[in-house]
Amino acid sequence: MPDEVRIAVVGSGPAGFYAAGHLLTGAGDREVSIDMLDRLPTPWGLVRSGVAPDHPKIKSVTRIFEKTAAHARFRFFGGVEFGRDVTREELAARYHAVVYATGTAADRPMGIPGEQLAGSWPATDFVGWYNAHPDYADLDFDFSTERAVIVGNGNVALDVARMLVLPEAELSITDTADHAIEVLRESAIREVVVLGRRGPAQAAFTNPELRELGELADVDVVVDAEELEHALRTPDPGVEPTARRNVEILRGYAAREPTGAFKRIVLQFLRSPVELLGVDRVEAVRTVRNELVAGADGRLRARATEIEETLQAGLVLRAIGYRGVPLPGVPFDDSRGTIANQHGRVHDAAGPCPGEYVVGWIKRGPSGVIGTNKKDAQETVNCVLEDIEAGRVLEPHPGLPDLGTLLAARHPGVVDYEGWKRIDRHEQGRGQPAGRPRVKLTRLGEMVQVAATNGGED
Ligand SMILES: Cc1cc2nc3c(=O)[nH]c(=O)nc-3n(C[C@H](O)[C@H](O)[C@H](O)COP(=O)(O)OP(=O)(O)OC[C@H]3O[C@@H](n4cnc5c(N)ncnc54)[C@H](O)[C@@H]3O)c2cc1C
Ligand SMILES: NC(=O)c1ccc[n+]([C@@H]2O[C@H](COP(=O)([O-])OP(=O)(O)OC[C@H]3O[C@@H](n4cnc5c(N)ncnc54)[C@H](OP(=O)(O)O)[C@@H]3O)[C@@H](O)[C@H]2O)c1
């Protein structure tokens, strides 16, 4: 193996950055250089386009990634989409290893009648829209209804519930997209009902996020005490400490007297939507009550009973998880919605694909917080380093133009790391007068233009 190892990382979210950081510092005497590409001109993946705008502290993790990006042997190619602007073969011909870190951007359908009606949305769309992701900037949300229903009991459901009830004064000091602040300002929503198909002890919320709901200004959190205890009757041998604390937090909510706040978040368990009703758009949700039954693996599952209810609602957001999309030419495990891999080594039917690796949500599926991707990336990087030592990686073809030259000839508007820093300064400058962390750009063309402008200021 040569002492200089060239690695391409596809995707600049937490997983890509943790992998790049581990590779740059963990290869001993070998000099590793990293070329990271992302389909957007802006880095950080879901830290920029997923994390809720009212959680600015969480986004400070980007300082760690900035240190990696400042490394002399790191280059960023923003606005470059794998499969569209560059192919698997072109990367394989130029690098010793390719690490896929493309996340899981797609949504999951509920598979029930009426799901396609106007007013029924995947949370992925709403999240992308309020976070100014350029793919979602033109979506047309209608908040003229008094009640919204959110399906799912994970942290995304809670993010989305908060965003629907945050008072304008709190929203307008965040980096929420301007177009979203404008529309949410006029929202008529007064009640958000969050539906969990299983019980309170099976919810995927984490404790601080669930507790935070109860601290929102002018919002009552409503949990029916009798229903809560009924839902807790089926013993769950698999219940974790986080779930136990969730149950205590929920009991605290159930014991609260409503204050008569202007807005309410209602948490209901053991309920699944079975149909969205409406003529041109969603007008109501037909739900069924569930009971919990143990599956063959001992895990409690929801089983529908005969009891149905109908809830009037003009907006339904399904927060039931994300799903990975295949990358052209890269082996995909359709049942899991991930790139087919073993411990981070990409596999096809014949075995490992030399020099190809995967990290983050597209490796293990759409679960885990930002920090989870650090350990996960380490597992993959250990495989990369082991394979480099054993000479089991790719052999770059001599004499080929490098990625920068290839892209310059083919694809105008590639944004390098300096270009991103101009966008960053520009956005922060736009936010400053109103005391906001930034006002995000939402148009790709504008981003590319700012990136190319010397100075990047207004
Ligand atoms: C709504 C939401 C809120 C969250 N909030 C929190 C939170 O508050 N705290 C917390 O700890 N965790 C949070 N998480 C979890 C956290 O965001 C994830 O663990 C993490 O982002 C996964 O990292 P990743 O790098 O695998 O994927 P991503 O962050 O999705 O990054 C993938 C990157 O790949 C790029 N990409 C995709 N396809 C291509 C392609 N074909 N070519 C080039 N580039 C491509 C994308 O543009 C993106 O930049 C949240 C998740 C969601 C969905
Ligand atoms: N603040 C934060 O730290 C933060 C914020 C957002 C996201 N995140 C993290 O990002 C990851 C993804 O979050 P997520 O909320 O998308 O996923 P998640 O934690 O996996 O939760 C998904 C929820 O959807 C439910 N669900 C799945 N299919 C369903 C269906 N067909 N009908 C009804 N309900 C269904 C699941 O119920 P079952 O359990 O019954 O399957 C579960 O309650 C998580 O690890 C999360 O912690 C963190």
XYZ file of C-alpha atoms and ligand atoms in Angstrom:
559
model
C 0.000 0.000 0.000
C 1.210 3.536 -0.708
C 1.765 5.788 2.302
C -0.767 8.240 0.891
C -4.333 6.978 0.942
C -7.123 8.812 -0.900
C -10.632 8.402 0.432
C -13.928 9.809 -0.849
C -16.762 10.345 1.643
C -20.198 10.725 0.061
C -22.417 12.807 2.360
C -21.457 15.508 4.859
C -23.795 14.776 7.767
C -22.594 13.675 11.209
C -21.723 10.161 10.020
C -19.596 11.414 7.117
C -17.803 13.921 9.331
C -17.169 11.471 12.178
C -15.785 8.975 9.650
C -13.570 11.650 8.067
C -12.305 12.730 11.490
C -11.455 9.161 12.519
C -9.742 8.504 9.174
C -7.633 11.676 9.266
C -6.367 11.016 12.774
C -6.390 7.238 13.040
C -4.228 5.986 10.186
C -0.874 6.088 11.963
C 2.026 6.900 9.646
C -0.083 6.880 6.536
C -1.232 10.189 5.106
C -4.958 10.036 4.499
C -6.622 12.668 2.347
C -10.382 13.085 2.309
C -12.587 14.408 -0.481
C -16.116 14.821 0.878
C -19.008 15.466 -1.452
C -22.592 16.412 -0.753
C -25.561 16.973 -3.050
C -26.192 20.273 -1.264
C -23.817 23.255 -1.309
C -24.091 23.269 2.504
C -22.614 20.647 4.863
C -23.870 19.052 8.156
C -26.808 16.947 6.840
C -29.659 16.724 9.349
C -27.836 18.927 11.842
C -28.742 21.749 9.486
C -31.913 20.370 7.939
C -33.379 18.100 10.647
C -32.548 19.302 14.173
C -35.349 21.546 15.382
C -34.659 25.292 15.123
C -35.558 25.796 18.800
C -32.659 23.478 19.759
C -29.721 25.671 18.710
C -27.290 24.190 21.239
C -27.475 20.783 19.586
C -26.253 22.341 16.359
C -23.002 23.443 18.022
C -21.712 19.919 17.302
C -20.719 21.408 13.934
C -17.688 22.962 15.689
C -16.207 19.475 15.904
C -16.891 18.944 12.200
C -15.359 22.344 11.375
C -12.091 21.159 12.934
C -12.103 18.143 10.630
C -12.878 20.371 7.648
C -9.941 22.651 8.543
C -7.513 19.755 8.088
C -4.961 20.396 5.328
C -5.848 17.150 3.572
C -9.627 17.676 3.600
C -11.594 19.009 0.624
C -15.353 19.660 0.322
C -17.288 19.390 -2.934
C -20.753 20.817 -2.244
C -23.560 20.632 -4.783
C -22.291 17.312 -6.143
C -24.761 14.455 -6.191
C -23.481 10.916 -6.294
C -25.209 9.128 -9.191
C -26.030 12.363 -11.027
C -22.778 14.361 -11.112
C -20.346 11.562 -10.435
C -20.681 7.780 -10.671
C -19.602 4.863 -8.539
C -17.094 3.840 -11.244
C -15.573 7.326 -11.433
C -14.960 7.375 -7.687
C -13.683 3.787 -7.680
C -11.133 4.758 -10.327
C -9.785 7.682 -8.275
C -9.763 6.586 -4.638
C -8.486 3.755 -2.484
C -11.779 3.750 -0.600
C -15.257 5.246 -0.838
C -17.380 5.747 2.287
C -21.108 6.243 1.739
C -22.745 8.488 4.353
C -25.884 9.593 2.544
C -28.442 9.251 5.365
C -32.050 8.172 4.820
C -33.903 11.091 3.303
C -37.155 9.411 2.202
C -40.357 9.046 4.178
C -42.347 5.922 5.069
C -45.985 5.626 4.100
C -48.666 4.470 6.572
C -50.349 2.458 3.830
C -53.908 3.483 4.720
C -56.723 4.836 2.526
C -56.852 8.610 2.236
C -53.137 9.002 2.921
C -52.699 10.858 -0.379
C -55.313 13.519 0.426
C -54.179 17.129 0.611
C -53.362 17.987 4.215
C -51.685 14.604 4.812
C -47.904 14.954 4.911
C -44.856 13.006 5.910
C -43.013 14.746 8.756
C -39.917 14.608 6.508
C -41.550 17.271 4.281
C -42.573 19.525 7.164
C -39.131 19.233 8.791
C -37.331 20.001 5.515
C -39.649 22.944 4.919
C -39.250 24.643 8.296
C -35.506 24.019 8.187
C -35.103 25.695 4.763
C -33.894 22.596 2.905
C -33.985 23.717 -0.764
C -35.864 20.549 -1.865
C -38.826 21.489 0.347
C -38.845 25.293 0.197
C -41.818 25.492 -2.181
C -44.198 23.209 -0.277
C -47.535 24.709 0.524
C -48.647 23.946 4.075
C -52.093 24.939 5.237
C -52.525 25.528 8.955
C -56.056 26.901 8.789
C -57.390 23.901 10.740
C -57.823 23.974 14.522
C -56.628 20.410 15.084
C -53.581 18.586 13.726
C -52.833 14.900 14.232
C -49.302 13.553 14.424
C -48.789 9.826 13.999
C -45.774 8.281 15.758
C -44.164 8.304 19.171
C -40.559 9.221 18.439
C -38.584 12.415 18.918
C -39.442 13.620 15.410
C -43.124 13.538 16.421
C -42.268 15.730 19.417
C -40.180 18.159 17.316
C -43.047 18.532 14.898
C -45.613 18.949 17.691
C -43.527 21.745 19.275
C -43.043 23.492 15.953
C -46.822 23.573 15.476
C -47.465 25.272 18.809
C -44.415 27.483 19.409
C -45.466 31.086 19.881
C -44.303 33.444 17.172
C -42.051 35.306 19.602
C -40.076 32.096 20.188
C -40.106 31.000 16.578
C -38.938 34.324 15.196
C -35.639 34.274 17.121
C -34.616 30.919 15.630
C -33.174 29.968 12.255
C -36.541 28.611 11.106
C -36.945 29.361 7.389
C -38.523 32.777 6.838
C -41.214 31.224 4.618
C -42.203 28.909 7.498
C -42.292 31.676 10.116
C -44.565 33.642 7.816
C -47.063 30.808 7.377
C -46.901 29.490 10.953
C -47.568 33.014 12.240
C -51.067 32.793 10.749
C -51.688 29.240 12.006
C -55.126 28.477 13.459
C -53.943 25.250 15.100
C -54.941 25.066 18.755
C -54.740 21.346 19.386
C -52.129 18.813 18.338
C -53.002 15.168 18.984
C -50.031 12.781 19.020
C -51.000 9.151 18.375
C -48.875 6.233 19.573
C -49.759 2.826 18.189
C -48.293 1.130 21.260
C -48.292 2.152 24.923
C -46.484 4.855 26.910
C -43.813 2.380 28.012
C -43.055 1.530 24.375
C -42.783 5.121 23.122
C -39.420 6.035 21.531
C -39.283 9.541 23.070
C -36.211 10.463 25.065
C -36.725 12.018 28.514
C -35.548 15.624 27.967
C -37.641 15.925 24.805
C -40.784 14.593 26.520
C -40.177 16.804 29.577
C -39.676 19.859 27.349
C -43.260 19.580 26.071
C -44.512 20.352 29.562
C -42.398 23.502 29.718
C -43.795 25.192 26.623
C -45.343 28.613 27.194
C -49.134 28.774 26.954
C -49.506 25.100 26.045
C -51.313 22.469 28.123
C -50.057 18.904 27.749
C -53.021 16.598 28.132
C -52.824 12.899 29.020
C -55.874 10.979 30.184
C -54.919 9.325 33.501
C -57.308 6.402 33.171
C -56.236 5.631 29.604
C -52.602 5.916 30.587
C -52.924 3.357 33.373
C -54.986 1.087 31.129
C -52.245 1.222 28.495
C -49.675 0.309 31.135
C -51.481 -2.821 32.252
C -49.707 -5.187 29.850
C -46.327 -5.959 31.428
C -43.341 -5.310 29.160
C -40.259 -7.325 30.144
C -38.169 -5.322 27.657
C -38.841 -1.920 29.173
C -35.706 0.264 29.461
C -34.866 2.935 32.081
C -35.611 5.722 29.552
C -39.090 4.289 29.016
C -39.668 4.001 32.775
C -38.810 7.684 33.192
C -41.067 8.539 30.227
C -43.910 6.829 32.058
C -43.244 8.926 35.167
C -43.188 12.126 33.100
C -46.466 11.098 31.467
C -48.029 10.358 34.852
C -46.985 13.859 35.859
C -48.823 15.267 32.825
C -51.888 13.143 33.581
C -51.987 14.575 37.114
C -51.873 18.178 35.894
C -54.963 20.348 35.846
C -55.242 22.041 32.426
C -54.454 25.729 32.849
C -56.810 26.788 30.060
C -53.805 27.598 27.854
C -54.557 28.720 24.305
C -52.951 25.608 22.792
C -52.906 21.940 23.772
C -50.815 18.912 22.952
C -52.800 15.737 23.595
C -50.864 12.475 23.890
C -52.918 9.365 23.138
C -51.663 5.789 23.196
C -52.782 2.446 21.769
C -54.288 4.092 18.720
C -53.596 3.688 15.015
C -55.059 5.643 12.130
C -56.877 3.315 9.731
C -58.224 5.864 7.257
C -57.976 9.560 6.485
C -61.393 10.916 5.611
C -62.240 13.868 3.400
C -63.356 14.836 -0.079
C -60.616 17.040 -1.509
C -58.518 17.231 1.606
C -58.224 15.626 5.030
C -61.161 16.413 7.255
C -60.913 13.628 9.839
C -58.917 10.606 10.930
C -60.568 7.276 11.625
C -58.591 5.488 14.327
C -58.723 2.096 15.945
C -57.846 1.251 19.536
C -55.061 -1.286 19.929
C -54.110 -3.792 22.561
C -50.591 -5.009 23.252
C -49.633 -8.588 22.536
C -46.228 -10.240 22.813
C -44.704 -11.407 19.533
C -42.617 -14.567 19.189
C -39.533 -12.512 20.156
C -41.252 -11.253 23.338
C -41.543 -7.713 21.945
C -44.940 -6.141 22.517
C -46.853 -5.350 19.342
C -50.021 -3.383 18.670
C -53.074 -5.428 17.701
C -56.222 -3.688 16.548
C -59.428 -4.115 18.566
C -62.958 -3.464 17.308
C -63.132 -0.041 18.917
C -63.011 2.812 16.434
C -63.112 6.577 16.842
C -63.149 9.496 14.433
C -61.189 12.638 15.121
C -61.840 15.820 13.149
C -58.529 17.209 11.858
C -57.403 19.154 8.793
C -53.708 18.297 9.007
C -52.064 14.893 9.497
C -48.319 14.498 9.812
C -46.855 11.021 9.915
C -43.651 10.872 11.941
C -43.149 7.127 11.629
C -39.529 7.063 10.585
C -37.327 7.794 7.595
C -36.155 5.434 4.842
C -32.956 5.120 2.842
C -32.880 5.514 -0.926
C -30.606 3.333 -3.080
C -27.527 4.935 -4.632
C -27.054 4.084 -8.324
C -24.936 0.950 -8.630
C -24.446 0.430 -4.887
C -25.854 -2.806 -3.357
C -29.045 -2.059 -1.430
C -30.896 -4.088 1.176
C -34.472 -3.276 0.315
C -35.979 -4.937 3.382
C -33.965 -2.703 5.715
C -33.764 0.345 3.469
C -29.985 0.525 3.882
C -26.876 -0.062 1.795
C -26.162 -3.792 2.120
C -23.228 -4.133 4.513
C -21.580 -6.069 7.271
C -20.124 -3.905 10.049
C -19.727 -1.097 7.501
C -18.176 -3.083 4.652
C -20.468 -2.885 1.608
C -21.528 -6.355 0.479
C -23.204 -7.641 -2.649
C -24.472 -11.174 -3.267
C -20.903 -12.341 -3.987
C -19.394 -10.937 -0.774
C -17.602 -7.728 0.262
C -17.099 -5.006 -2.376
C -13.432 -4.057 -1.910
C -12.860 -0.410 -0.971
C -16.539 0.433 -0.390
C -17.875 1.273 3.060
C -20.914 2.789 4.705
C -21.629 4.789 7.877
C -24.560 6.376 9.715
C -28.253 6.036 8.985
C -27.733 4.543 5.514
C -25.643 1.825 7.209
C -27.857 0.894 10.146
C -31.250 2.535 9.462
C -32.813 5.800 10.600
C -32.321 5.682 14.330
C -29.932 7.137 16.842
C -28.903 10.618 17.891
C -25.986 12.555 16.429
C -23.476 11.025 18.866
C -24.523 7.468 17.949
C -22.911 8.040 14.565
C -19.487 8.580 16.134
C -19.140 5.048 17.483
C -20.811 3.680 14.373
C -18.294 5.515 12.154
C -15.445 4.138 14.260
C -16.596 0.583 13.556
C -16.504 1.245 9.806
C -13.199 3.126 9.949
C -11.626 0.181 11.785
C -12.634 -1.983 8.796
C -11.190 0.576 6.346
C -7.867 0.728 8.204
C -7.687 -3.044 8.514
C -8.332 -3.420 4.763
C -5.733 -0.770 3.912
C -3.131 -2.703 5.922
C -4.138 -5.933 4.191
C -4.098 -4.316 0.719
C -7.804 -5.123 0.236
C -8.818 -1.680 -1.029
C -9.147 -0.099 -4.481
C -6.271 0.867 -6.760
C -6.640 4.412 -8.186
C -5.984 4.468 -11.933
C -2.888 6.519 -12.725
C -3.184 9.526 -15.012
C -6.877 10.252 -14.524
C -7.966 13.857 -13.864
C -8.726 14.182 -10.165
C -12.277 14.733 -8.882
C -11.889 18.528 -8.775
C -10.756 18.677 -12.396
C -13.431 16.217 -13.520
C -16.209 18.202 -11.849
C -14.896 21.585 -12.968
C -15.179 20.434 -16.572
C -18.621 18.935 -16.157
C -20.586 20.654 -13.452
C -20.620 24.384 -12.816
C -21.485 25.536 -9.332
C -19.435 23.166 -7.192
C -19.074 24.807 -3.776
C -15.820 24.218 -1.918
C -15.350 24.648 1.817
C -14.359 28.307 1.424
C -17.553 28.788 -0.567
C -19.597 27.219 2.237
C -17.913 29.551 4.732
C -19.066 32.493 2.616
C -22.618 31.149 2.680
C -22.292 30.656 6.436
C -21.101 34.226 7.037
C -23.755 35.582 4.719
C -26.555 33.728 6.531
C -25.277 34.733 9.939
C -25.045 38.348 8.777
C -28.671 38.232 7.640
C -29.731 36.952 11.060
C -27.769 39.399 13.151
C -30.103 42.452 13.083
C -32.959 40.364 14.501
C -30.775 38.472 16.991
C -31.225 35.231 15.060
C -28.412 32.689 14.625
C -28.834 32.942 10.854
C -31.374 33.465 8.114
C -30.919 30.483 5.825
C -30.795 30.685 2.073
C -33.322 28.359 0.476
C -32.390 28.498 -3.222
C -29.516 26.473 -4.654
C -28.712 29.168 -7.230
C -28.492 31.820 -4.544
C -26.226 29.622 -2.437
C -23.885 29.008 -5.362
C -23.841 32.723 -6.131
C -23.020 33.719 -2.547
C -20.364 30.998 -2.379
C -18.684 32.507 -5.426
C -18.885 36.095 -4.179
C -15.707 37.375 -2.678
C -16.313 38.125 0.994
C -19.766 36.573 1.085
C -21.286 39.509 2.948
C -24.537 41.144 1.887
C -36.084 15.683 12.216
C -34.874 15.164 12.941
C -34.398 15.829 14.057
C -33.295 15.338 14.737
N -32.886 15.991 15.856
C -31.841 15.505 16.553
C -31.422 16.163 17.734
O -32.015 17.170 18.152
N -30.358 15.650 18.409
C -29.693 14.533 17.973
O -28.714 14.123 18.606
N -30.082 13.882 16.843
C -31.134 14.341 16.137
N -31.539 13.691 15.019
C -30.775 12.518 14.551
C -29.531 12.931 13.716
O -29.894 13.981 12.871
C -29.004 11.720 12.921
O -28.516 10.766 13.860
C -27.862 12.062 11.972
O -28.089 13.238 11.240
C -27.604 10.923 10.961
O -26.430 11.266 10.279
P -26.058 10.778 8.793
O -24.769 11.457 8.490
O -26.142 9.317 8.713
O -27.233 11.347 7.850
P -27.636 12.827 7.431
O -27.491 13.761 8.574
O -28.968 12.700 6.805
O -26.566 13.256 6.307
C -26.601 12.698 5.012
C -25.948 13.660 4.025
O -25.782 12.987 2.762
C -26.127 13.872 1.707
N -26.533 13.066 0.552
C -27.641 12.304 0.414
N -27.673 11.717 -0.800
C -26.554 12.114 -1.458
C -26.025 11.851 -2.759
N -26.634 11.035 -3.640
N -24.858 12.448 -3.121
C -24.218 13.275 -2.261
N -24.677 13.552 -1.020
C -25.833 12.986 -0.614
C -27.268 14.712 2.295
O -27.436 15.933 1.595
C -26.777 14.906 3.743
O -25.974 16.057 3.870
C -32.637 14.162 14.292
C -33.117 13.496 13.152
C -34.218 13.991 12.493
C -34.728 13.258 11.287
N -34.055 15.826 20.131
C -33.510 14.716 19.722
O -32.589 14.198 20.337
C -34.027 14.073 18.469
C -34.980 14.709 17.694
C -35.470 14.048 16.562
C -34.992 12.778 16.240
N -34.048 12.204 17.022
C -33.598 10.830 16.775
O -33.740 10.471 15.407
C -34.114 9.098 15.302
C -35.349 8.979 14.409
O -36.496 9.525 15.085
P -37.973 9.189 14.600
O -38.909 9.840 15.512
O -38.052 9.419 13.129
O -38.030 7.593 14.693
P -38.260 6.583 15.925
O -37.616 7.036 17.167
O -37.885 5.252 15.387
O -39.853 6.626 16.162
C -40.740 6.220 15.168
C -42.131 6.074 15.781
O -43.041 5.777 14.726
C -43.841 4.663 15.133
N -44.314 3.964 13.942
C -43.581 3.322 13.001
N -44.393 2.832 12.037
C -45.657 3.164 12.380
C -46.910 2.959 11.782
N -47.029 2.318 10.619
N -48.006 3.434 12.414
C -47.900 4.101 13.573
N -46.728 4.344 14.190
C -45.613 3.873 13.600
C -42.939 3.832 16.001
O -43.721 2.970 16.804
P -43.206 1.497 17.223
O -42.250 1.695 18.332
O -44.469 0.828 17.611
O -42.564 0.903 15.993
C -42.247 4.948 16.794
O -43.063 5.362 17.848
C -34.361 8.607 16.716
O -33.236 7.898 17.182
C -34.534 9.885 17.495
O -34.200 9.777 18.864
C -33.554 12.819 18.130
